[in-house]
Each structure stands twice: as C-alpha cells, then as structure tokens.
Amino acid sequence: MSGRGSIRRRLFFQLVGVAALLSLAFFLVVRALAEQAAEGTQDDILTASATAIADSLNSEDRGVTLELPYSALSMLATINDDRVFYRVVANQETLTGYDDLPLPKELPRLGTPVFATFAYRGEEVRAVSVIRPVGPATDITEVIVTVAQTRAGLAAISRRITTTATGIGLGFFLLATALSLWAANTALAPIARITGSVTRRGPKELRPVVADPPTELVPLVDALNSFMARLRASLYQTENFITEAAHRVRTPLATVRAQAEVTYRKLNKPEHKKAIREMIRAIDESARSAGQMLDHAMVTFRADSLTRDRLDLNVLMAEVCDRLAPTADLKDITIHRVTSEGPAMFEGDGILVQAALQNILDNAIKYSSEDKEIVVRVTVSDMLYLAVTDQGRGFGDVDKSSLTLRFTRGSNVEGIVGSGLGLAIASEVGRAHGGRLEITQNPEGAGACVSLILPRS
Amino acid sequence: MRFLLIEDNITLAAAIVERLRLDGHAVDHADTLDTARTCIAVAEYDLILLDIMLPDGDGRTFLRQQRRAARRTPVIVITARSEVSDRVSLLDIGADDYMTKPFDFSELEARCRAVLRRQNGAADNRKIFADTTLDSTAGELLFGGHVVPLRNRELRLLEVFFGAPRQVFSKSHLIDRLFSLSDEASENAIEVYVARLRKRLEGSGARIETVRGLGYRMVPV
C-alpha cells in the first residue's frame, strides 16, 4: 500500500483534506459568529447605559442638568476590569465626564445610536453615542451622551471562543481522519477479499472467482475470470499437448526399439549386432532425456507452490525401492533398505520426493556394476537424511557441487546412458522443501553417496 | 507364459508380440478394449500388458472394471506418459506395475517375474529336466529335497537351458539373453555365470557342458 498507485492512500488523503477544510471553515465561522455576538452584546449594554444616562437628563432654567445614575455605569462593570469612560455634551460644552473623549464624527440621529471603535488613552475602546433633545419644545437642547468601554473583556471572550472553536475543530478533524481511514479501508475491503481468494489458490486452481464483488469491481472480476478461463484452456491445451507429444514420440520409439530387438536376435554378424545395439542406446537416450525433461518441468511447476502433506520418508523410500528392485535385479544388484527407528515425518509433496528418490536410486543402479550392493538408509537427527550409497564408479574427478546443475554429469560416464538431469531434479526437490542434496564419496570404499536432506516436521 | 497385449498401434504390437514369442511366450493381441474383453472371456492369461490410450476408451477404465469384477490377472500398464505423477494413480486403480515406452524387454520380463512372484506363483512356471526342477516364478532350483535360490541372471540363464535341454547355445546368444541391449557385455562375462550355474547344479541330475568352439549345453549327469 504505497506509492502513487495506492487507492487507499489517495482516498484517505482526499477525505482528510476535505475534513481539514471543513474543520477550518467551521473554526472560522464559529469564531466570527461568536465574536459578532460578543460585540453585539457589548454594543447593546453600551447603548442601554448611554440611554439610561440620557434618561436622567433634566432641563431646568439654567439649562441642562444631569444626575448621573451610577447604575448606568455599574451595568458595564465586568470581571475584566474594563475601564468605562463617558462624556455628556450639550451645546458643544462638556456637561460631565471626560472632556477629551472624542465626539462621534457623524452626529447620531434620534433613536439611532452611532458606534465607533478607536484608541483612547492608549487602549482600544468601543464607544456609543446617543442624542437626546432636552428642554421645552421652544428651547430644545440637543445633548450627546457618549459611553465608551475598553475591550479587554471582549478580547478575553474572544480568546475563550477561539480556544473552544480550535478544540472543537481539531476534534472534528481527528474524528474525520479516523472515519476517513475506516471508510478507505471499508471501501477497499472487497479488493482485499478478492485478492485473498485469488492468491490463496494453488497453481492449478483456475475456477472463476465467486467473491460477490461490489458493482464497481464486477468488470474487474469478470475480466479476471475470463482471463482465468483462457489460461485454463491454454494450460489444458499445453498439458494435452505434452501428453500427446509424449505419446506421439514414445510410441514410434517403442516400435523401433522392439523391432530392433527382434532384428538383433536374427542377426549373426557382430558388426550388424553392434550397429543395432548402438541404435537401441540412442533410442534409450532420447527417451530418457525426454522423460527427464518432462520430469524436470513437472518439478519446477509443482515446486512453485508446494503441496504440504505429512509424509513418512520410510514409506516413500520403500515404494521407490519396490519400483526399482526389478531393474536392480536385472544386474543382480541387491538393494538393502535401512529404515529409521521411528517414523521419519516431513511435510511436502510426495510425488516430488518420489521423483527425487527415483532419480537418485536409478543413478546408483545405472552406475553400479553386476553383483554390487546399494544401501538406502533413512536416518533422523535434526534433519531427515535419505542416503543412497553405491559401490559403483563414483563421480570421478569433478566438482561435486556442479553435479546438481542441469546437464552436468560426472567425468567418468562413458558408456552409460544419461541426460545429466537426474541430480538436478533431486536437488531442486530438496531446495523446494527447504532441504538440500549432498554428494560425497562412499565413506566405506569405492562408489558414491548421495543424500537427500529434508527438514523434519 | 501366456500374455494378452492390449495395444492399438499395430506395428508396435506386432514387434512386441514377435519379441515375446522369441522368448517362448504365447501372446494374444487385442487392438481395442472390446476385443480384449472377448479374449478374457475365452482364455486364461498369466499377465495382461495394457496401453492407456485406446481407440474405444481409456485403459484405466478397463483396469477398474477388471478389478471390480474381482479378476486378479496381473496387469502391467505400458504408458507413453511421463512417470512419477501418473504412477501413483495407476497403482491406486489396481495396476501391478507400469512401464514407460519405449521399454527394455529384459526389464519387462523382470517386472513380469516380480509381479507374478508377488501373486504367489499364480502361474505354474516349472520346468523339469533330469529330476531337477526350475521354478521360474519363485526363482528356485529344486532337486533331491534341496531348494537352491537363484539370482536373477542365473535364473535367466537356466531358463534358456531348461527351455531346450541338450541344445547347444553360443556365447553370443547367451549374452543376448542375459544382458540388456543397452549394457556393454563381453563374452568372458558368460563364463563367470556358467561357472556359477555349475556350482548351483552340483548334486543335481543336470550339468552344463562346454562344447568346444560352439558354446554350452545342458545334459544329464
């Protein structure tokens, strides 16, 4: 799940990006609304205070008098020690209050207070001015009442609102991120499910996927299924072709070989007999190579995705010995079997291990001369050992590790039919099971010792 | 021995039949499963050689039917398919052994012998000469209450002599019978085996005689 190609990552980041934008917008809107509300509240109180002062204005003979109602100022008192200023002006004269408190630039009209924000005595203040006509109708004095208050309280409220809004925004963002992750995973779960059902399959399992995909994945699954159908058809054709090819090649070879044997019996001249023998050897060689190449292909194919059955190496050994006993018997070679004391259990593909054993034992028989003995021994220690020891010619003067390479044979193989694939097959089977093939000299004299070593289960 | 060969390739079948007859076996040939069923109905066979791919069906189906009908005649499958993977399934459905084409006739004979031996001497395969009995299936020589076990090549060589007592066999003929054609063998090797046979036959009513310049023959003591 990395790189540009990851839908999950892209989906996740897109969702998180949207969540971040929404959180920011939410934060800004909440803060703006809250500050507006706070400012509105201050303005309302200021207006109420100014109106209360204006209400206490009296008109007397000597002009306008004011009995300042302290309640009008105390309603402005807040916990933040905001300072309050006021000024009452009648006929350009300050009746009471701070006479340096600026008058509004625009005269308020009756019933419509004028608000202003400015710096006063080193602090930002919010000021409201109301106008009130005082006196008899004949002699009206227009009195302007201005009440101002510093904005420390408002700033504190604003800070509190900002903190809360930040907290809520952040919480919203985190929640949205978690939800995005969940959403991205949930949305992509069908892909993982389909992938799982495909990857768990063995190499030959090409049934259609029936994972019940969501609508968006139906075309993909359909394409996959149609591809698998084609692959199945193609594999089937290949297998058929190999079988057919083997049949087509081997049947005429068998005919030629049988006829050659019959002819051989009827011939008398040694040179003719020699020619037929050479012919038969060539037939055997080509048939053997073809067989081992098919075996090798089979091993490579099956090793890719190993079957893991619980098997007893002793049993497989006995089966292979049974199979090859008549071949050994032809040369009066005796195969001694030494099984391990208990069972020699391992996990693996029985067909592959049999192919390996058959190739090792077949080699031992082929390279042994008449009346010799071959020992097949299963031993159990930290690993399982199946050692085939013969009294044949050994491998000669050759790098033993190279013998497990394809088409490599020992240095003393003259006169013996072989393809150089037998030990390569055995070695690959060993590797596929997490084991190996070990080639040494027979410790008790002439001959070779080939051991297949497998991990025990 | 009496064989039934079920093989659809006529040329191959003809060659196998002729080759087996050279060794003194009786062989019937069926080129379809249908013919094979007719053969089995009218004759007893020691062994059936069965091809898998046949024009009127699969040899494996035939094999299964045979076994289900409790007919125990040993069957050796002769297949053109590759080895190990097919083998397991063939043995599972009741084949006694199998061979891959092309095959060596001495190996076929060895396998037939092994199969018959496993069947506990179902076929009576005894030949008697001069109070000496050769049991090919058991691989034993019997005389005067003695049982002499034989090794494979000794047995095969004795089979030649018991097949035609008093007849002279040349060294090269004996080599052909004894060694697979893909083996190298010298005429000296025959002398080794004849020497062994003489040891085995000690005390019996038969002996191997050297006919100078011609070869060997078996005569009464």
XYZ file of C-alpha atoms in Angstrom:
678
model
C 0.000 0.000 0.000
C 2.492 2.629 -1.043
C 3.312 4.902 -3.904
C 1.084 6.863 -6.205
C -0.755 3.778 -7.141
C -2.387 3.286 -3.760
C -6.103 3.955 -3.954
C -6.409 3.608 -0.212
C -3.804 6.257 0.402
C -5.284 8.607 -2.193
C -8.782 8.102 -0.890
C -7.583 8.607 2.678
C -5.714 11.845 1.924
C -8.601 13.212 -0.099
C -11.017 12.542 2.717
C -8.602 14.012 5.274
C -8.074 17.080 3.062
C -11.801 17.679 2.865
C -12.090 17.159 6.611
C -9.292 19.707 7.210
C -11.006 22.312 5.013
C -14.339 21.725 6.732
C -12.707 21.946 10.167
C -11.023 25.229 9.241
C -14.240 26.687 7.839
C -16.108 25.543 10.920
C -13.486 27.153 13.137
C -13.610 30.457 11.245
C -17.397 30.599 11.152
C -17.796 29.749 14.825
C -15.243 32.315 15.827
C -16.715 35.040 13.632
C -20.255 34.361 14.856
C -19.179 34.240 18.497
C -17.188 37.459 18.261
C -20.030 39.124 16.478
C -22.356 38.006 19.242
C -19.944 39.230 21.918
C -19.522 42.572 20.192
C -23.282 42.844 19.790
C -23.728 42.233 23.496
C -21.210 44.938 24.391
C -22.888 47.331 21.973
C -26.306 46.589 23.496
C -25.074 47.193 27.039
C -23.275 50.357 25.983
C -26.462 51.576 24.291
C -28.533 50.715 27.349
C -26.062 52.540 29.564
C -25.997 55.613 27.298
C -29.779 55.574 27.081
C -30.054 55.362 30.892
C -27.778 58.389 31.227
C -29.770 60.231 28.611
C -32.949 59.380 30.502
C -31.637 61.118 33.593
C -31.082 64.416 31.778
C -33.203 67.257 33.103
C -33.980 70.591 31.698
C -34.001 73.465 34.164
C -33.944 77.174 33.926
C -30.267 77.428 33.810
C -30.040 74.794 31.172
C -29.488 71.032 31.180
C -28.633 69.196 34.364
C -27.655 65.611 34.915
C -27.969 63.395 37.937
C -25.590 60.637 36.796
C -27.244 57.274 37.532
C -24.399 55.031 38.740
C -26.403 52.013 37.850
C -25.917 53.018 34.243
C -22.193 52.635 34.687
C -22.287 49.641 37.013
C -24.117 47.584 34.376
C -20.956 47.939 32.351
C -18.764 46.574 35.087
C -17.227 43.225 34.139
C -14.816 40.881 35.806
C -12.123 42.012 33.435
C -11.624 45.433 34.949
C -12.662 47.105 31.781
C -12.487 50.794 32.175
C -15.513 52.880 31.374
C -15.469 56.444 30.050
C -18.359 58.764 29.443
C -18.998 62.274 28.265
C -22.168 64.259 28.080
C -22.069 67.216 25.720
C -24.700 69.888 25.387
C -24.232 72.802 23.054
C -20.574 71.956 22.422
C -19.916 72.013 26.127
C -18.995 69.081 28.206
C -21.604 68.724 30.890
C -19.829 65.983 32.722
C -17.333 63.202 32.044
C -14.021 63.062 30.207
C -13.850 66.110 28.034
C -11.158 64.606 25.824
C -13.335 61.659 24.862
C -13.804 62.259 21.137
C -17.230 63.062 19.818
C -18.582 60.948 17.068
C -17.568 62.117 13.625
C -21.135 61.832 12.480
C -23.890 63.117 14.678
C -26.279 60.425 15.776
C -29.868 60.817 14.853
C -32.699 60.385 17.255
C -33.212 56.735 18.147
C -30.171 55.583 16.152
C -27.007 55.325 18.207
C -23.649 55.687 16.492
C -20.907 53.218 17.257
C -17.216 53.722 16.853
C -14.028 51.938 17.740
C -10.867 53.925 18.344
C -7.822 54.275 20.513
C -8.221 56.296 23.666
C -5.662 56.777 26.387
C -3.531 54.024 24.965
C -6.305 51.467 24.770
C -8.793 50.403 22.188
C -12.275 51.382 23.203
C -15.739 50.820 21.863
C -17.921 53.891 22.075
C -21.600 54.575 21.569
C -23.190 57.957 21.223
C -26.868 58.726 21.522
C -28.578 62.016 21.046
C -31.402 63.251 23.179
C -33.312 66.511 22.809
C -33.827 68.123 26.207
C -35.984 71.026 27.242
C -39.289 72.571 26.290
C -40.303 72.422 22.697
C -39.437 76.031 22.248
C -35.915 75.739 23.530
C -34.563 72.284 22.654
C -31.019 71.448 23.525
C -29.521 68.514 21.686
C -27.455 66.553 24.223
C -24.985 63.912 23.045
C -24.233 61.133 25.514
C -21.143 59.067 24.708
C -20.244 55.988 26.707
C -17.014 54.090 25.933
C -15.521 50.945 27.341
C -12.155 49.274 26.855
C -12.262 45.887 25.128
C -10.228 43.652 27.448
C -13.325 41.624 28.334
C -14.189 41.205 24.732
C -10.650 40.078 23.944
C -10.884 37.549 26.788
C -14.193 36.278 25.481
C -12.710 36.151 22.000
C -9.761 34.160 23.287
C -12.044 31.733 25.053
C -14.165 31.332 21.955
C -11.056 30.833 19.806
C -9.779 28.157 22.170
C -13.106 26.359 22.208
C -13.523 26.648 18.449
C -9.986 25.343 17.926
C -10.690 22.425 20.222
C -13.933 21.550 18.517
C -12.339 21.988 15.056
C -9.393 19.804 15.996
C -11.664 17.164 17.495
C -13.807 17.200 14.399
C -10.685 16.849 12.268
C -9.349 13.904 14.272
C -12.711 12.163 14.219
C -12.985 12.779 10.486
C -9.468 11.403 9.970
C -10.314 8.224 11.838
C -13.564 7.924 9.891
C -11.644 8.508 6.636
C -9.253 5.709 7.476
C -12.134 3.414 8.284
C -14.010 4.494 5.155
C -10.976 3.976 2.936
C -10.390 0.524 4.409
C -14.030 -0.467 4.205
C -14.329 0.782 0.657
C -11.294 -1.240 -0.346
C -12.101 -4.365 1.680
C -13.744 -6.142 -1.285
C -10.496 -5.729 -3.236
C -8.543 -7.333 -0.411
C -11.124 -10.114 -0.212
C -10.929 -10.830 -3.944
C -7.138 -10.600 -3.884
C -7.058 -13.055 -0.990
C -9.305 -15.528 -2.713
C -7.048 -15.402 -5.778
C -3.652 -15.531 -4.045
C -4.580 -18.417 -1.755
C -5.078 -20.624 -4.778
C -2.813 -23.375 -5.939
C -1.156 -23.138 -9.344
C -3.731 -25.347 -10.993
C -6.793 -23.885 -9.339
C -8.360 -21.773 -12.070
C -12.018 -21.792 -11.084
C -13.823 -18.454 -11.517
C -13.714 -16.083 -8.552
C -17.069 -16.077 -6.736
C -16.261 -13.364 -4.178
C -19.580 -11.495 -4.742
C -17.870 -8.224 -5.722
C -19.376 -4.732 -5.356
C -20.781 -3.255 -8.576
C -17.641 -1.216 -9.301
C -15.439 -4.315 -9.190
C -17.693 -6.528 -11.289
C -15.926 -5.615 -14.579
C -12.535 -6.321 -12.979
C -13.620 -9.675 -11.585
C -15.285 -10.523 -14.890
C -12.064 -9.690 -16.712
C -10.088 -11.794 -14.228
C -12.471 -14.712 -14.640
C -12.387 -14.540 -18.385
C -8.584 -14.389 -18.234
C -8.527 -17.444 -15.981
C -10.858 -19.282 -18.309
C -8.450 -18.574 -21.158
C -5.475 -19.575 -19.005
C -7.234 -22.776 -18.016
C -7.961 -23.574 -21.636
C -4.369 -22.810 -22.519
C -2.954 -24.912 -19.657
C -5.275 -27.722 -20.556
C -4.105 -27.489 -24.147
C -0.462 -27.469 -23.063
C -0.941 -30.485 -20.832
C -2.801 -32.273 -23.571
C -0.117 -31.287 -25.993
C 2.663 -32.646 -23.781
C 0.761 -35.887 -23.253
C 0.007 -36.143 -26.931
C 3.590 -35.239 -27.882
C 4.981 -37.806 -25.442
C 2.614 -40.372 -26.889
C 3.485 -39.469 -30.465
C 7.213 -39.630 -29.818
C 7.340 -42.581 -27.484
C 5.054 -44.961 -29.328
C 7.147 -44.992 -32.540
C 10.323 -45.127 -30.421
C 8.890 -48.173 -28.694
C 8.096 -49.702 -32.086
C 11.609 -49.065 -33.348
C 13.136 -50.435 -30.176
C 11.034 -53.601 -30.198
C 11.741 -54.199 -33.860
C 15.422 -53.568 -33.277
C 15.446 -56.173 -30.519
C 13.699 -58.677 -32.767
C 16.112 -57.948 -35.610
C 19.048 -58.209 -33.229
C 18.064 -61.751 -32.347
C 18.048 -62.717 -36.014
C 21.425 -61.223 -36.873
C 24.655 -63.135 -36.730
C 27.408 -60.785 -37.830
C 28.961 -58.961 -34.854
C 29.220 -55.646 -36.749
C 25.489 -55.745 -37.530
C 24.703 -56.552 -33.946
C 26.914 -53.694 -32.815
C 25.046 -51.274 -35.080
C 21.693 -52.360 -33.634
C 22.997 -52.031 -30.093
C 24.095 -48.501 -30.818
C 20.719 -47.746 -32.275
C 18.991 -49.053 -29.167
C 21.260 -46.989 -26.947
C 20.368 -43.881 -28.935
C 16.671 -44.660 -28.562
C 17.087 -45.163 -24.822
C 18.999 -41.955 -24.523
C 16.403 -39.851 -26.335
C 13.521 -41.461 -24.447
C 15.307 -40.920 -21.163
C 16.108 -37.296 -21.914
C 12.524 -36.633 -22.968
C 11.254 -38.271 -19.784
C 13.606 -36.387 -17.537
C 12.902 -33.078 -19.204
C 9.197 -33.645 -18.602
C 10.011 -34.630 -15.024
C 12.139 -31.543 -14.597
C 9.342 -29.339 -15.931
C 6.932 -31.082 -13.564
C 9.263 -30.484 -10.620
C 9.669 -26.795 -11.449
C 5.911 -26.438 -11.840
C 4.975 -28.235 -8.627
C 7.788 -26.660 -6.585
C 6.343 -23.192 -7.303
C 3.504 -23.838 -4.944
C 4.362 -26.806 -2.820
C 1.727 -29.243 -1.600
C 2.327 -29.890 2.094
C 1.198 -33.350 3.083
C 2.517 -35.103 6.168
C 4.579 -37.990 4.842
C 6.885 -40.681 6.176
C 10.172 -40.782 4.306
C 10.462 -44.513 5.132
C 7.248 -45.238 3.241
C 8.292 -43.263 0.177
C 11.698 -44.955 0.265
C 10.073 -48.403 0.345
C 7.805 -47.556 -2.586
C 10.673 -46.331 -4.728
C 12.809 -49.358 -3.804
C 9.923 -51.655 -4.784
C 9.616 -49.858 -8.057
C 13.292 -50.137 -8.946
C 14.003 -53.576 -7.465
C 13.368 -55.407 -10.771
C 15.749 -53.036 -12.566
C 18.425 -53.692 -9.956
C 17.639 -57.399 -10.072
C 18.464 -57.467 -13.780
C 22.055 -56.679 -12.873
C 21.995 -58.876 -9.756
C 22.310 -55.738 -7.689
C 20.880 -56.006 -4.176
C 19.182 -53.001 -2.620
C 19.453 -53.004 1.176
C 16.891 -50.865 2.930
C 17.609 -49.430 6.342
C 14.614 -47.597 7.755
C 14.827 -45.213 10.678
C 13.721 -46.485 14.090
C 10.649 -44.320 14.370
C 8.718 -42.668 11.594
C 10.594 -40.014 9.610
C 7.859 -37.453 9.144
C 8.142 -34.387 6.964
C 5.771 -32.008 5.220
C 5.899 -31.897 1.464
C 4.895 -33.152 -1.924
C 5.114 -36.953 -2.092
C 5.247 -37.038 -5.872
C 8.219 -34.676 -5.942
C 10.134 -36.561 -3.258
C 9.462 -39.850 -5.037
C 10.742 -38.328 -8.279
C 13.903 -37.235 -6.444
C 14.438 -40.644 -4.810
C 13.770 -42.451 -8.047
C 16.369 -40.383 -9.860
C 18.971 -40.890 -7.129
C 18.389 -44.648 -6.909
C 18.187 -45.032 -10.669
C 21.572 -43.335 -10.935
C 23.051 -45.642 -8.318
C 21.799 -48.718 -10.217
C 22.950 -47.376 -13.555
C 26.486 -46.658 -12.406
C 26.914 -49.848 -10.368
C 28.321 -52.982 -11.932
C 26.930 -56.519 -11.534
C 26.621 -58.196 -8.144
C 27.146 -54.989 -6.199
C 25.101 -53.686 -3.321
C 23.264 -50.450 -2.811
C 22.299 -49.246 0.649
C 19.324 -46.933 1.043
C 19.238 -45.573 4.561
C 16.827 -43.223 6.308
C 18.167 -41.546 9.433
C 16.569 -38.959 11.677
C 18.547 -36.326 13.549
C 17.898 -32.584 13.463
C 17.058 -33.164 9.802
C 15.876 -36.218 7.853
C 18.567 -37.937 5.801
C 17.954 -40.344 2.977
C 21.347 -41.614 1.868
C 21.853 -43.826 -1.179
C 25.302 -45.418 -1.101
C 26.538 -47.482 -4.023
C 29.719 -49.346 -4.846
C 29.874 -48.002 -8.369
C 32.416 -45.849 -10.064
C 31.710 -42.689 -8.077
C 31.731 -39.312 -9.750
C 35.402 -39.139 -10.685
C 37.433 -36.025 -10.555
C 34.739 -33.400 -10.781
C 33.464 -30.531 -8.658
C 30.622 -32.237 -6.812
C 28.594 -29.082 -6.424
C 28.393 -28.754 -10.203
C 26.675 -32.142 -10.460
C 23.402 -30.671 -9.342
C 23.419 -28.283 -12.297
C 21.324 -29.234 -15.274
C 23.037 -31.273 -17.982
C 26.193 -31.717 -15.907
C 27.472 -35.250 -15.458
C 30.414 -36.843 -13.709
C 33.726 -37.117 -15.511
C 33.585 -40.905 -15.906
C 30.254 -41.623 -17.501
C 31.423 -43.198 -20.755
C 29.159 -45.904 -21.990
C 26.227 -45.087 -19.738
C 23.025 -43.525 -20.970
C 22.197 -40.338 -19.128
C 20.926 -36.813 -19.535
C 22.558 -35.023 -16.603
C 19.138 -34.048 -15.252
C 18.667 -36.673 -12.544
C 20.610 -34.993 -9.755
C 19.371 -31.557 -10.832
C 15.812 -32.814 -10.321
C 16.684 -34.283 -6.908
C 18.472 -31.107 -5.875
C 15.562 -28.888 -6.879
C 13.146 -31.078 -4.955
C 15.404 -30.781 -1.903
C 15.552 -26.999 -2.207
C 11.790 -26.680 -2.701
C 11.306 -28.461 0.643
C 13.850 -26.302 2.439
C 16.467 -29.040 2.328
C 19.356 -29.893 0.020
C 21.198 -32.616 -1.843
C 24.589 -33.730 -0.595
C 27.034 -35.626 -2.796
C 30.049 -37.360 -1.260
C 32.246 -40.368 -1.839
C 31.123 -43.627 -0.293
C 32.867 -43.461 3.121
C 33.394 -47.242 3.117
C 35.216 -47.606 -0.169
C 34.577 -47.032 -3.850
C 31.357 -45.507 -5.023
C 29.181 -42.532 -4.330
C 26.866 -41.469 -1.546
C 24.014 -39.154 -2.485
C 21.871 -37.834 0.354
C 18.583 -36.036 0.158
C 18.259 -33.908 3.294
C 14.828 -32.639 4.329
C 13.678 -30.671 7.374
C 11.580 -32.780 9.745
C 8.148 -31.718 10.864
C 3.782 -67.603 -20.101
C 0.605 -66.500 -21.782
C 0.260 -62.771 -22.347
C -2.592 -60.605 -23.501
C -1.277 -57.459 -25.154
C -3.806 -54.615 -25.428
C -2.259 -52.013 -27.738
C -3.816 -50.094 -30.607
C -0.641 -49.351 -32.530
C -0.450 -52.331 -34.884
C 3.244 -52.008 -35.777
C 4.316 -51.694 -32.152
C 2.037 -54.567 -31.157
C 3.449 -56.780 -33.899
C 7.009 -56.043 -32.779
C 6.200 -56.739 -29.104
C 4.379 -59.965 -29.963
C 7.260 -61.190 -32.075
C 9.826 -60.238 -29.461
C 7.947 -62.035 -26.682
C 7.461 -65.118 -28.854
C 11.211 -65.229 -29.388
C 11.499 -65.844 -25.654
C 8.955 -68.627 -25.910
C 5.886 -66.818 -24.615
C 2.387 -67.146 -26.062
C 0.903 -63.734 -26.845
C -2.602 -62.723 -27.927
C -3.063 -59.232 -29.229
C -6.154 -57.075 -28.827
C -6.203 -53.676 -30.514
C -9.381 -52.460 -28.806
C -10.885 -52.874 -25.351
C -13.793 -54.685 -26.956
C -11.508 -57.352 -28.421
C -9.676 -57.532 -25.105
C -12.928 -58.331 -23.272
C -13.652 -61.109 -25.750
C -10.150 -62.535 -25.241
C -10.513 -62.507 -21.474
C -13.877 -64.242 -21.715
C -12.479 -67.199 -23.636
C -8.910 -67.588 -22.365
C -6.861 -67.503 -19.168
C -3.828 -65.255 -19.177
C -0.860 -65.116 -16.862
C -0.417 -61.425 -17.444
C -2.018 -58.505 -19.263
C 0.029 -55.754 -20.891
C -2.226 -52.718 -21.142
C -1.851 -49.493 -23.110
C -3.692 -46.460 -21.730
C -4.843 -44.601 -24.815
C -7.053 -46.851 -26.888
C -9.481 -46.031 -29.696
C -12.590 -47.233 -27.864
C -11.802 -45.987 -24.393
C -9.320 -45.424 -21.620
C -7.215 -48.371 -20.462
C -7.723 -47.205 -16.884
C -11.479 -47.718 -17.175
C -10.838 -51.261 -18.371
C -8.482 -51.845 -15.442
C -11.047 -50.592 -12.945
C -13.727 -52.821 -14.444
C -11.399 -55.807 -14.219
C -10.677 -55.193 -10.565
C -14.281 -54.516 -9.716
C -15.197 -57.862 -11.285
C -12.559 -59.389 -8.945
C -10.441 -60.599 -11.853
C -6.975 -60.737 -10.361
C -4.958 -61.349 -13.546
C -1.854 -59.166 -13.094
C -1.790 -56.050 -15.241
C 1.324 -54.160 -16.283
C 0.453 -50.826 -17.812
C 2.537 -49.712 -20.755
C 2.204 -45.970 -20.952
C 3.620 -43.217 -23.102
C 3.011 -40.669 -20.366
C 5.713 -39.309 -18.108
C 6.471 -41.154 -14.948
C 6.030 -40.318 -11.309
C 2.785 -38.358 -11.273
C 0.876 -40.941 -13.305
C 2.306 -43.856 -11.438
C 0.526 -43.257 -8.164
C -2.891 -43.134 -9.801
C -2.171 -46.228 -11.909
C -1.152 -48.291 -8.899
C -4.152 -46.939 -6.993
C -6.622 -48.284 -9.525
C -5.110 -51.738 -9.412
C -2.205 -51.911 -11.853
C 0.538 -54.214 -10.617
C 3.301 -52.273 -12.286
C 3.842 -49.923 -15.159
C 6.464 -49.267 -17.792
C 7.132 -46.217 -19.897
C 7.512 -46.555 -23.644
C 9.974 -47.348 -25.106
C 10.923 -50.207 -22.798
C 13.610 -52.783 -22.479
C 12.351 -56.331 -22.887
C 14.636 -57.743 -20.248
C 13.210 -55.178 -17.858
C 9.682 -56.107 -18.909
C 10.496 -59.723 -18.195
C 11.983 -58.849 -14.827
C 8.867 -56.887 -13.931
C 6.578 -59.687 -15.077
C 8.531 -62.065 -12.917
C 8.355 -59.745 -9.918
C 4.620 -59.269 -10.363
C 3.993 -62.997 -10.665
C 6.123 -63.661 -7.623
C 4.062 -61.147 -5.647
C 0.947 -63.042 -6.761
C 2.429 -66.066 -5.015
C 3.147 -68.206 -8.032
C -0.246 -67.902 -9.615
C 1.273 -69.143 -12.832
C 2.716 -72.610 -12.832
C 6.084 -71.907 -14.281
C 8.058 -75.048 -13.612
C 10.296 -76.932 -15.976
C 11.777 -80.331 -15.150
C 14.881 -81.934 -16.574
C 16.739 -84.918 -15.204
C 14.925 -84.863 -11.825
C 15.823 -81.203 -11.485
C 13.053 -78.609 -11.320
C 13.422 -74.951 -12.238
C 10.734 -72.776 -10.670
C 10.959 -69.526 -12.628
C 8.355 -67.693 -10.605
C 9.941 -68.437 -7.267
C 13.439 -68.197 -8.713
C 14.464 -71.546 -7.256
C 16.096 -74.749 -8.310
C 14.685 -77.919 -6.701
C 16.354 -81.297 -6.602
C 16.682 -84.170 -4.138
C 14.921 -82.232 -1.400
C 17.187 -79.238 -1.840
C 15.923 -75.729 -2.595
C 18.595 -73.581 -4.212
C 17.707 -69.884 -4.518
C 18.900 -68.281 -7.724
C 19.977 -64.801 -8.529
C 18.300 -63.084 -11.435
C 20.908 -63.755 -14.099
C 21.463 -67.323 -13.004
C 17.735 -67.871 -13.311
C 17.554 -66.320 -16.758
C 20.472 -68.363 -17.980
C 18.947 -71.565 -16.587
C 15.648 -70.716 -18.280
C 17.476 -70.785 -21.605
C 18.983 -74.190 -20.890
C 15.774 -75.680 -19.445
C 13.815 -74.323 -22.415
C 15.812 -76.564 -24.758
C 17.823 -79.228 -22.950
C 20.710 -80.806 -24.852
C 20.695 -77.940 -27.349
C 23.947 -76.047 -27.794
C 23.780 -72.297 -27.217
C 26.514 -69.992 -28.484
C 28.123 -67.497 -26.122
C 26.710 -64.557 -28.068
C 23.196 -65.986 -27.879
C 23.535 -66.367 -24.148
C 24.851 -62.816 -23.823
C 21.813 -61.559 -25.685
C 19.531 -63.369 -23.287
C 21.389 -62.244 -20.226
C 22.259 -58.619 -20.753
C 20.091 -55.741 -21.640
C 20.944 -54.403 -25.065
C 21.939 -51.072 -23.640
C 24.533 -52.729 -21.402
C 28.049 -53.421 -22.567
C 28.923 -57.083 -22.065
C 31.893 -59.197 -23.040
C 31.860 -62.891 -23.886
C 34.015 -63.515 -20.814
C 31.118 -62.486 -18.616
C 29.217 -65.583 -19.755
C 31.995 -67.820 -18.441
C 31.553 -66.278 -14.997
C 27.842 -67.050 -14.978
C 28.256 -70.556 -16.377
C 30.744 -71.246 -13.582
C 28.152 -70.118 -11.077
C 25.471 -72.309 -12.609
C 27.713 -75.322 -12.362
C 28.089 -74.637 -8.664
C 24.321 -74.320 -8.218
C 23.681 -77.542 -10.112
C 26.180 -79.553 -8.040
C 24.408 -82.618 -6.679
C 21.532 -82.426 -9.165
C 20.845 -84.644 -12.132
C 21.831 -81.968 -14.648
C 25.068 -80.282 -15.591
C 26.316 -77.657 -18.067
C 28.715 -78.975 -20.634
C 31.190 -76.924 -22.668
C 31.075 -77.690 -26.367
C 34.450 -76.527 -27.592
C 34.221 -73.784 -30.206
C 30.408 -73.797 -30.169
C 29.169 -72.895 -26.704
C 27.322 -74.638 -23.890
C 24.525 -77.125 -23.410
C 22.710 -78.763 -20.521
C 22.916 -82.540 -20.281
C 22.067 -85.177 -17.639
C 24.910 -86.136 -15.369
